PDB file of C-alpha atoms in Angstrom:
ATOM      1  CA  UNK O   1       0.000   0.000   0.000  1.00  0.00           C
ATOM      2  CA  UNK O   2       1.140   3.557  -0.665  1.00  0.00           C
ATOM      3  CA  UNK O   3       1.606   5.543   2.545  1.00  0.00           C
ATOM      4  CA  UNK O   4       0.813   9.248   2.481  1.00  0.00           C
ATOM      5  CA  UNK O   5       2.473  11.504   5.052  1.00  0.00           C
ATOM      6  CA  UNK O   6       1.415  15.087   5.573  1.00  0.00           C
ATOM      7  CA  UNK O   7       3.308  17.817   7.378  1.00  0.00           C
ATOM      8  CA  UNK O   8       2.717  19.579   9.556  1.00  0.00           C
ATOM      9  CA  UNK O   9      -0.049  17.759  11.429  1.00  0.00           C
ATOM     10  CA  UNK O  10      -1.316  21.086  12.701  1.00  0.00           C
ATOM     11  CA  UNK O  11      -0.617  24.678  11.858  1.00  0.00           C
ATOM     12  CA  UNK O  12      -1.577  28.030  13.359  1.00  0.00           C
ATOM     13  CA  UNK O  13      -1.830  30.989  11.017  1.00  0.00           C
ATOM     14  CA  UNK O  14      -3.507  34.363  10.660  1.00  0.00           C
ATOM     15  CA  UNK O  15      -5.933  35.749   8.125  1.00  0.00           C
ATOM     16  CA  UNK O  16      -3.944  36.970   5.141  1.00  0.00           C
ATOM     17  CA  UNK O  17      -1.017  34.579   5.687  1.00  0.00           C
ATOM     18  CA  UNK O  18       0.404  32.384   2.957  1.00  0.00           C
ATOM     19  CA  UNK O  19       0.302  28.749   4.044  1.00  0.00           C
ATOM     20  CA  UNK O  20       1.895  25.637   2.586  1.00  0.00           C
ATOM     21  CA  UNK O  21       1.060  22.038   3.481  1.00  0.00           C
ATOM     22  CA  UNK O  22       3.186  19.202   2.210  1.00  0.00           C
ATOM     23  CA  UNK O  23       2.335  15.609   1.370  1.00  0.00           C
ATOM     24  CA  UNK O  24       4.835  12.859   0.684  1.00  0.00           C
ATOM     25  CA  UNK O  25       4.066   9.484  -0.888  1.00  0.00           C
ATOM     26  CA  UNK O  26       5.999   6.350   0.019  1.00  0.00           C
ATOM     27  CA  UNK O  27       6.571   5.659  -3.694  1.00  0.00           C
ATOM     28  CA  UNK O  28       6.115   7.570  -6.904  1.00  0.00           C
ATOM     29  CA  UNK O  29       2.499   8.346  -7.753  1.00  0.00           C
ATOM     30  CA  UNK O  30       3.166  10.554 -10.786  1.00  0.00           C
ATOM     31  CA  UNK O  31       0.542  13.313 -10.482  1.00  0.00           C
ATOM     32  CA  UNK O  32      -2.211  11.162  -8.990  1.00  0.00           C
ATOM     33  CA  UNK O  33      -2.540  13.355  -5.944  1.00  0.00           C
ATOM     34  CA  UNK O  34      -5.657  15.127  -4.727  1.00  0.00           C
ATOM     35  CA  UNK O  35      -6.445  17.553  -1.912  1.00  0.00           C
ATOM     36  CA  UNK O  36      -9.597  17.912   0.183  1.00  0.00           C
ATOM     37  CA  UNK O  37     -10.813  20.385   2.784  1.00  0.00           C
ATOM     38  CA  UNK O  38     -12.999  19.221   5.643  1.00  0.00           C
ATOM     39  CA  UNK O  39     -14.805  21.375   8.170  1.00  0.00           C
ATOM     40  CA  UNK O  40     -16.130  19.973  11.471  1.00  0.00           C
ATOM     41  CA  UNK O  41     -19.242  17.856  11.040  1.00  0.00           C
ATOM     42  CA  UNK O  42     -19.134  18.131   7.252  1.00  0.00           C
ATOM     43  CA  UNK O  43     -18.086  15.890   4.391  1.00  0.00           C
ATOM     44  CA  UNK O  44     -14.752  16.519   2.679  1.00  0.00           C
ATOM     45  CA  UNK O  45     -14.705  18.903  -0.281  1.00  0.00           C
ATOM     46  CA  UNK O  46     -12.420  18.402  -3.295  1.00  0.00           C
ATOM     47  CA  UNK O  47     -10.031  21.315  -3.812  1.00  0.00           C
ATOM     48  CA  UNK O  48      -7.280  20.107  -6.153  1.00  0.00           C
ATOM     49  CA  UNK O  49      -7.039  17.041  -8.382  1.00  0.00           C
ATOM     50  CA  UNK O  50      -4.187  15.637 -10.430  1.00  0.00           C
ATOM     51  CA  UNK O  51      -1.732  17.524  -8.226  1.00  0.00           C
ATOM     52  CA  UNK O  52      -2.368  20.989  -9.654  1.00  0.00           C
ATOM     53  CA  UNK O  53      -5.830  21.239 -11.238  1.00  0.00           C
ATOM     54  CA  UNK O  54      -8.277  23.459  -9.399  1.00  0.00           C
ATOM     55  CA  UNK O  55     -11.711  21.924  -8.912  1.00  0.00           C
ATOM     56  CA  UNK O  56     -14.564  23.990 -10.309  1.00  0.00           C
ATOM     57  CA  UNK O  57     -15.872  26.526  -7.815  1.00  0.00           C
ATOM     58  CA  UNK O  58     -12.760  26.481  -5.604  1.00  0.00           C
ATOM     59  CA  UNK O  59     -11.197  29.912  -5.027  1.00  0.00           C
ATOM     60  CA  UNK O  60      -7.996  30.644  -6.923  1.00  0.00           C
ATOM     61  CA  UNK O  61      -6.069  31.302  -3.701  1.00  0.00           C
ATOM     62  CA  UNK O  62      -5.762  27.506  -3.480  1.00  0.00           C
ATOM     63  CA  UNK O  63      -3.053  25.909  -5.599  1.00  0.00           C
ATOM     64  CA  UNK O  64      -1.243  22.599  -5.774  1.00  0.00           C
ATOM     65  CA  UNK O  65       2.088  21.466  -7.122  1.00  0.00           C
ATOM     66  CA  UNK O  66       4.425  18.515  -7.233  1.00  0.00           C
ATOM     67  CA  UNK O  67       4.895  15.162  -8.875  1.00  0.00           C
ATOM     68  CA  UNK O  68       6.441  11.831  -8.055  1.00  0.00           C
ATOM     69  CA  UNK O  69       6.570  11.656  -4.282  1.00  0.00           C
ATOM     70  CA  UNK O  70       6.462  15.262  -3.048  1.00  0.00           C
ATOM     71  CA  UNK O  71       3.475  17.575  -3.252  1.00  0.00           C
ATOM     72  CA  UNK O  72       2.314  20.864  -1.781  1.00  0.00           C
ATOM     73  CA  UNK O  73      -0.970  22.649  -1.217  1.00  0.00           C
ATOM     74  CA  UNK O  74      -0.653  26.409  -0.947  1.00  0.00           C
ATOM     75  CA  UNK O  75      -3.219  28.915   0.227  1.00  0.00           C
ATOM     76  CA  UNK O  76      -1.978  32.304  -0.957  1.00  0.00           C
ATOM     77  CA  UNK O  77      -3.920  34.516   1.464  1.00  0.00           C
ATOM     78  CA  UNK O  78      -5.840  32.816   4.240  1.00  0.00           C
ATOM     79  CA  UNK O  79      -9.474  33.715   4.633  1.00  0.00           C
ATOM     80  CA  UNK O  80     -11.581  33.049   7.750  1.00  0.00           C
ATOM     81  CA  UNK O  81     -13.456  30.242   5.979  1.00  0.00           C
ATOM     82  CA  UNK O  82     -10.192  28.387   5.232  1.00  0.00           C
ATOM     83  CA  UNK O  83      -9.634  27.257   8.797  1.00  0.00           C
ATOM     84  CA  UNK O  84     -10.303  23.538   8.495  1.00  0.00           C
ATOM     85  CA  UNK O  85      -8.536  20.193   8.148  1.00  0.00           C
ATOM     86  CA  UNK O  86      -6.834  19.338   4.858  1.00  0.00           C
ATOM     87  CA  UNK O  87      -6.189  15.850   3.504  1.00  0.00           C
ATOM     88  CA  UNK O  88      -4.123  14.613   0.592  1.00  0.00           C
ATOM     89  CA  UNK O  89      -5.155  11.431  -1.209  1.00  0.00           C
ATOM     90  CA  UNK O  90      -3.383   9.281  -3.772  1.00  0.00           C
ATOM     91  CA  UNK O  91      -5.321   7.790  -6.657  1.00  0.00           C
ATOM     92  CA  UNK O  92      -2.404   6.014  -8.311  1.00  0.00           C
ATOM     93  CA  UNK O  93      -3.341   2.563  -7.067  1.00  0.00           C
ATOM     94  CA  UNK O  94      -5.790   0.579  -4.999  1.00  0.00           C
ATOM     95  CA  UNK O  95      -6.108   0.784  -2.058  1.00  0.00           C
ATOM     96  CA  UNK O  96      -6.785   4.500  -2.206  1.00  0.00           C
ATOM     97  CA  UNK O  97      -4.984   6.108   0.747  1.00  0.00           C
ATOM     98  CA  UNK O  98      -5.216   9.450   2.508  1.00  0.00           C
ATOM     99  CA  UNK O  99      -2.728  11.448   4.490  1.00  0.00           C
ATOM    100  CA  UNK O 100      -3.391  11.789   8.191  1.00  0.00           C
ATOM    101  CA  UNK O 101      -4.628  15.344   7.822  1.00  0.00           C
ATOM    102  CA  UNK O 102      -3.364  18.837   8.603  1.00  0.00           C
ATOM    103  CA  UNK O 103      -5.439  20.930  10.970  1.00  0.00           C
ATOM    104  CA  UNK O 104      -5.232  24.620  10.146  1.00  0.00           C
ATOM    105  CA  UNK O 105      -6.112  26.776  13.122  1.00  0.00           C
ATOM    106  CA  UNK O 106      -6.478  30.485  13.715  1.00  0.00           C
ATOM    107  CA  UNK O 107      -3.516  32.101  15.451  1.00  0.00           C
TER     108      UNK O 107
ATOM    109  CA  UNK D   1     -27.630  19.147  -8.676  1.00  0.00           C
ATOM    110  CA  UNK D   2     -25.700  16.070  -7.558  1.00  0.00           C
ATOM    111  CA  UNK D   3     -26.998  14.604  -4.317  1.00  0.00           C
ATOM    112  CA  UNK D   4     -25.830  11.577  -2.358  1.00  0.00           C
ATOM    113  CA  UNK D   5     -27.944  10.543   0.615  1.00  0.00           C
ATOM    114  CA  UNK D   6     -26.709   7.804   2.915  1.00  0.00           C
ATOM    115  CA  UNK D   7     -28.927   5.802   5.242  1.00  0.00           C
ATOM    116  CA  UNK D   8     -28.828   2.639   7.297  1.00  0.00           C
ATOM    117  CA  UNK D   9     -26.382   3.603  10.006  1.00  0.00           C
ATOM    118  CA  UNK D  10     -27.051   2.869  13.635  1.00  0.00           C
ATOM    119  CA  UNK D  11     -25.997   0.985  16.718  1.00  0.00           C
ATOM    120  CA  UNK D  12     -24.956  -2.660  16.397  1.00  0.00           C
ATOM    121  CA  UNK D  13     -23.250  -5.167  18.670  1.00  0.00           C
ATOM    122  CA  UNK D  14     -19.860  -6.670  17.814  1.00  0.00           C
ATOM    123  CA  UNK D  15     -20.275  -9.521  15.363  1.00  0.00           C
ATOM    124  CA  UNK D  16     -23.468  -8.039  13.996  1.00  0.00           C
ATOM    125  CA  UNK D  17     -24.414  -6.893  10.517  1.00  0.00           C
ATOM    126  CA  UNK D  18     -25.697  -3.715   8.938  1.00  0.00           C
ATOM    127  CA  UNK D  19     -26.453  -2.570   5.397  1.00  0.00           C
ATOM    128  CA  UNK D  20     -25.789   0.986   4.321  1.00  0.00           C
ATOM    129  CA  UNK D  21     -27.471   2.598   1.327  1.00  0.00           C
ATOM    130  CA  UNK D  22     -26.600   5.679  -0.699  1.00  0.00           C
ATOM    131  CA  UNK D  23     -29.301   7.135  -2.928  1.00  0.00           C
ATOM    132  CA  UNK D  24     -27.863   9.142  -5.807  1.00  0.00           C
ATOM    133  CA  UNK D  25     -29.475  11.803  -7.951  1.00  0.00           C
ATOM    134  CA  UNK D  26     -28.541  14.595 -10.318  1.00  0.00           C
ATOM    135  CA  UNK D  27     -26.167  12.578 -12.523  1.00  0.00           C
ATOM    136  CA  UNK D  28     -26.092   9.409 -14.634  1.00  0.00           C
ATOM    137  CA  UNK D  29     -25.348   7.014 -11.786  1.00  0.00           C
ATOM    138  CA  UNK D  30     -24.233   4.065 -13.934  1.00  0.00           C
ATOM    139  CA  UNK D  31     -21.551   6.197 -15.605  1.00  0.00           C
ATOM    140  CA  UNK D  32     -19.428   6.642 -12.490  1.00  0.00           C
ATOM    141  CA  UNK D  33     -17.504   4.504 -10.072  1.00  0.00           C
ATOM    142  CA  UNK D  34     -18.499   4.936  -6.441  1.00  0.00           C
ATOM    143  CA  UNK D  35     -16.815   4.384  -3.118  1.00  0.00           C
ATOM    144  CA  UNK D  36     -17.388   4.220   0.599  1.00  0.00           C
ATOM    145  CA  UNK D  37     -15.008   6.231   2.789  1.00  0.00           C
ATOM    146  CA  UNK D  38     -15.177   6.199   6.570  1.00  0.00           C
ATOM    147  CA  UNK D  39     -13.989   8.408   9.385  1.00  0.00           C
ATOM    148  CA  UNK D  40     -13.673   7.152  12.947  1.00  0.00           C
ATOM    149  CA  UNK D  41     -14.528   9.722  15.643  1.00  0.00           C
ATOM    150  CA  UNK D  42     -11.792  12.346  15.775  1.00  0.00           C
ATOM    151  CA  UNK D  43      -9.694  10.520  13.177  1.00  0.00           C
ATOM    152  CA  UNK D  44      -8.786  10.860   9.524  1.00  0.00           C
ATOM    153  CA  UNK D  45     -10.313   9.519   6.333  1.00  0.00           C
ATOM    154  CA  UNK D  46     -10.080   5.850   5.376  1.00  0.00           C
ATOM    155  CA  UNK D  47     -11.159   4.493   2.006  1.00  0.00           C
ATOM    156  CA  UNK D  48     -13.185   1.320   2.549  1.00  0.00           C
ATOM    157  CA  UNK D  49     -14.417   0.026  -0.796  1.00  0.00           C
ATOM    158  CA  UNK D  50     -15.075   0.982  -4.388  1.00  0.00           C
ATOM    159  CA  UNK D  51     -17.093  -0.287  -7.338  1.00  0.00           C
ATOM    160  CA  UNK D  52     -17.035   0.442 -11.061  1.00  0.00           C
ATOM    161  CA  UNK D  53     -19.979   2.023 -12.829  1.00  0.00           C
ATOM    162  CA  UNK D  54     -21.209  -1.289 -14.206  1.00  0.00           C
ATOM    163  CA  UNK D  55     -20.702  -3.039 -10.894  1.00  0.00           C
ATOM    164  CA  UNK D  56     -18.425  -5.552 -12.531  1.00  0.00           C
ATOM    165  CA  UNK D  57     -15.336  -4.596 -10.560  1.00  0.00           C
ATOM    166  CA  UNK D  58     -15.151  -4.212  -6.806  1.00  0.00           C
ATOM    167  CA  UNK D  59     -12.289  -3.201  -4.542  1.00  0.00           C
ATOM    168  CA  UNK D  60     -11.723  -3.372  -0.803  1.00  0.00           C
ATOM    169  CA  UNK D  61      -9.363  -2.182   1.865  1.00  0.00           C
ATOM    170  CA  UNK D  62      -7.604  -5.028   3.639  1.00  0.00           C
ATOM    171  CA  UNK D  63      -9.265  -3.971   6.897  1.00  0.00           C
ATOM    172  CA  UNK D  64     -12.723  -4.947   5.592  1.00  0.00           C
ATOM    173  CA  UNK D  65     -11.984  -7.596   2.963  1.00  0.00           C
ATOM    174  CA  UNK D  66     -14.081 -10.695   3.550  1.00  0.00           C
ATOM    175  CA  UNK D  67     -16.437  -8.867   5.909  1.00  0.00           C
ATOM    176  CA  UNK D  68     -17.908  -6.061   3.785  1.00  0.00           C
ATOM    177  CA  UNK D  69     -19.542  -6.290   0.353  1.00  0.00           C
ATOM    178  CA  UNK D  70     -20.109  -3.338  -1.929  1.00  0.00           C
ATOM    179  CA  UNK D  71     -22.799  -3.442  -4.595  1.00  0.00           C
ATOM    180  CA  UNK D  72     -24.953  -1.142  -6.655  1.00  0.00           C
ATOM    181  CA  UNK D  73     -28.360  -1.187  -8.304  1.00  0.00           C
ATOM    182  CA  UNK D  74     -28.132   1.109 -11.298  1.00  0.00           C
ATOM    183  CA  UNK D  75     -31.873   0.801 -11.941  1.00  0.00           C
ATOM    184  CA  UNK D  76     -32.467   2.327  -8.518  1.00  0.00           C
ATOM    185  CA  UNK D  77     -29.492   4.734  -8.544  1.00  0.00           C
ATOM    186  CA  UNK D  78     -28.400   3.258  -5.238  1.00  0.00           C
ATOM    187  CA  UNK D  79     -25.070   2.161  -3.779  1.00  0.00           C
ATOM    188  CA  UNK D  80     -24.891  -0.362  -0.932  1.00  0.00           C
ATOM    189  CA  UNK D  81     -22.415  -1.548   1.656  1.00  0.00           C
ATOM    190  CA  UNK D  82     -23.254  -4.804   3.394  1.00  0.00           C
ATOM    191  CA  UNK D  83     -21.234  -4.997   6.592  1.00  0.00           C
ATOM    192  CA  UNK D  84     -20.910  -8.179   8.636  1.00  0.00           C
ATOM    193  CA  UNK D  85     -18.760  -9.452  11.504  1.00  0.00           C
ATOM    194  CA  UNK D  86     -18.622  -5.879  12.700  1.00  0.00           C
ATOM    195  CA  UNK D  87     -15.935  -4.843  15.164  1.00  0.00           C
ATOM    196  CA  UNK D  88     -15.553  -1.903  17.512  1.00  0.00           C
ATOM    197  CA  UNK D  89     -12.935  -0.468  15.164  1.00  0.00           C
ATOM    198  CA  UNK D  90     -15.554  -0.222  12.400  1.00  0.00           C
ATOM    199  CA  UNK D  91     -17.250   2.548  14.378  1.00  0.00           C
ATOM    200  CA  UNK D  92     -17.197   5.583  12.096  1.00  0.00           C
ATOM    201  CA  UNK D  93     -19.135   7.961   9.927  1.00  0.00           C
ATOM    202  CA  UNK D  94     -19.486   6.285   6.540  1.00  0.00           C
ATOM    203  CA  UNK D  95     -19.567   8.510   3.475  1.00  0.00           C
ATOM    204  CA  UNK D  96     -20.454   7.512  -0.048  1.00  0.00           C
ATOM    205  CA  UNK D  97     -18.414   9.329  -2.643  1.00  0.00           C
ATOM    206  CA  UNK D  98     -18.625   9.703  -6.410  1.00  0.00           C
ATOM    207  CA  UNK D  99     -15.597   9.211  -8.610  1.00  0.00           C
ATOM    208  CA  UNK D 100     -15.030  11.220 -11.783  1.00  0.00           C
ATOM    209  CA  UNK D 101     -14.486   8.137 -13.948  1.00  0.00           C
ATOM    210  CA  UNK D 102     -16.666   5.171 -14.876  1.00  0.00           C
ATOM    211  CA  UNK D 103     -14.180   2.390 -14.365  1.00  0.00           C
ATOM    212  CA  UNK D 104     -11.532   3.824 -12.064  1.00  0.00           C
ATOM    213  CA  UNK D 105     -11.842   4.505  -8.376  1.00  0.00           C
ATOM    214  CA  UNK D 106      -9.782   7.666  -8.386  1.00  0.00           C
ATOM    215  CA  UNK D 107     -10.743  10.886  -6.658  1.00  0.00           C
ATOM    216  CA  UNK D 108     -14.070  12.059  -5.330  1.00  0.00           C
ATOM    217  CA  UNK D 109     -15.888  15.145  -6.552  1.00  0.00           C
ATOM    218  CA  UNK D 110     -19.090  14.656  -4.564  1.00  0.00           C
ATOM    219  CA  UNK D 111     -19.714  13.233  -1.111  1.00  0.00           C
ATOM    220  CA  UNK D 112     -22.804  12.420   0.893  1.00  0.00           C
ATOM    221  CA  UNK D 113     -23.423  13.831   4.356  1.00  0.00           C
ATOM    222  CA  UNK D 114     -22.436  10.566   6.036  1.00  0.00           C
ATOM    223  CA  UNK D 115     -24.160   8.021   8.244  1.00  0.00           C
ATOM    224  CA  UNK D 116     -22.846   7.003  11.665  1.00  0.00           C
ATOM    225  CA  UNK D 117     -22.209   3.361  12.487  1.00  0.00           C
ATOM    226  CA  UNK D 118     -21.533   2.539  16.129  1.00  0.00           C
ATOM    227  CA  UNK D 119     -20.333  -0.949  17.056  1.00  0.00           C
ATOM    228  CA  UNK D 120     -20.492  -1.544  20.791  1.00  0.00           C
ATOM    229  CA  UNK D 121     -21.706  -4.021  23.339  1.00  0.00           C
TER     230      UNK D 121
END
């Protein structure tokens, strides 16, 4: 199985900050990497697919990059509604696996 | 508008069984692979099982293989998860999720609201 490791596990930031979350795969997954946002009590919401493609309706302050084993999710200017937990997910092979999550909190 | 509505969750004793359903609307159900993803209380996301649009191919996480069965009824636009030999560690919110491809369980562009399964004596 492909292991996905996110860092950091939690992060405190302020509105307007630029934030980067990283995700590392245990083996190469090409660009089969996706990012989700989850708010408490809600289902996850797809932000980025195929490493760098922005899902329809997602604000442009979200961006993704990387290939192979190392990936990043960047939020260019944090907004109040961005405080949530973020998960990466690989879709290179079955079983599908997720990172452990990064909790983004207000400083 | 795409909608996924899960049902069937509840309280069950260890060793028991439960069947979850996910009613889909707003898209051509048979054209997309579907999955179940669960989240234990306070924990992260875990993919459980997936099925191709035709239902001909099914996939499972090792943690549920042999105990859970995924299926779909394309005439009813409904996805199912039959769960048996349930364990305490199966306690979670179970989400159904739509893939963007017919044959491949890849990433998930729509999710249901989830249904809670609690396994406890």
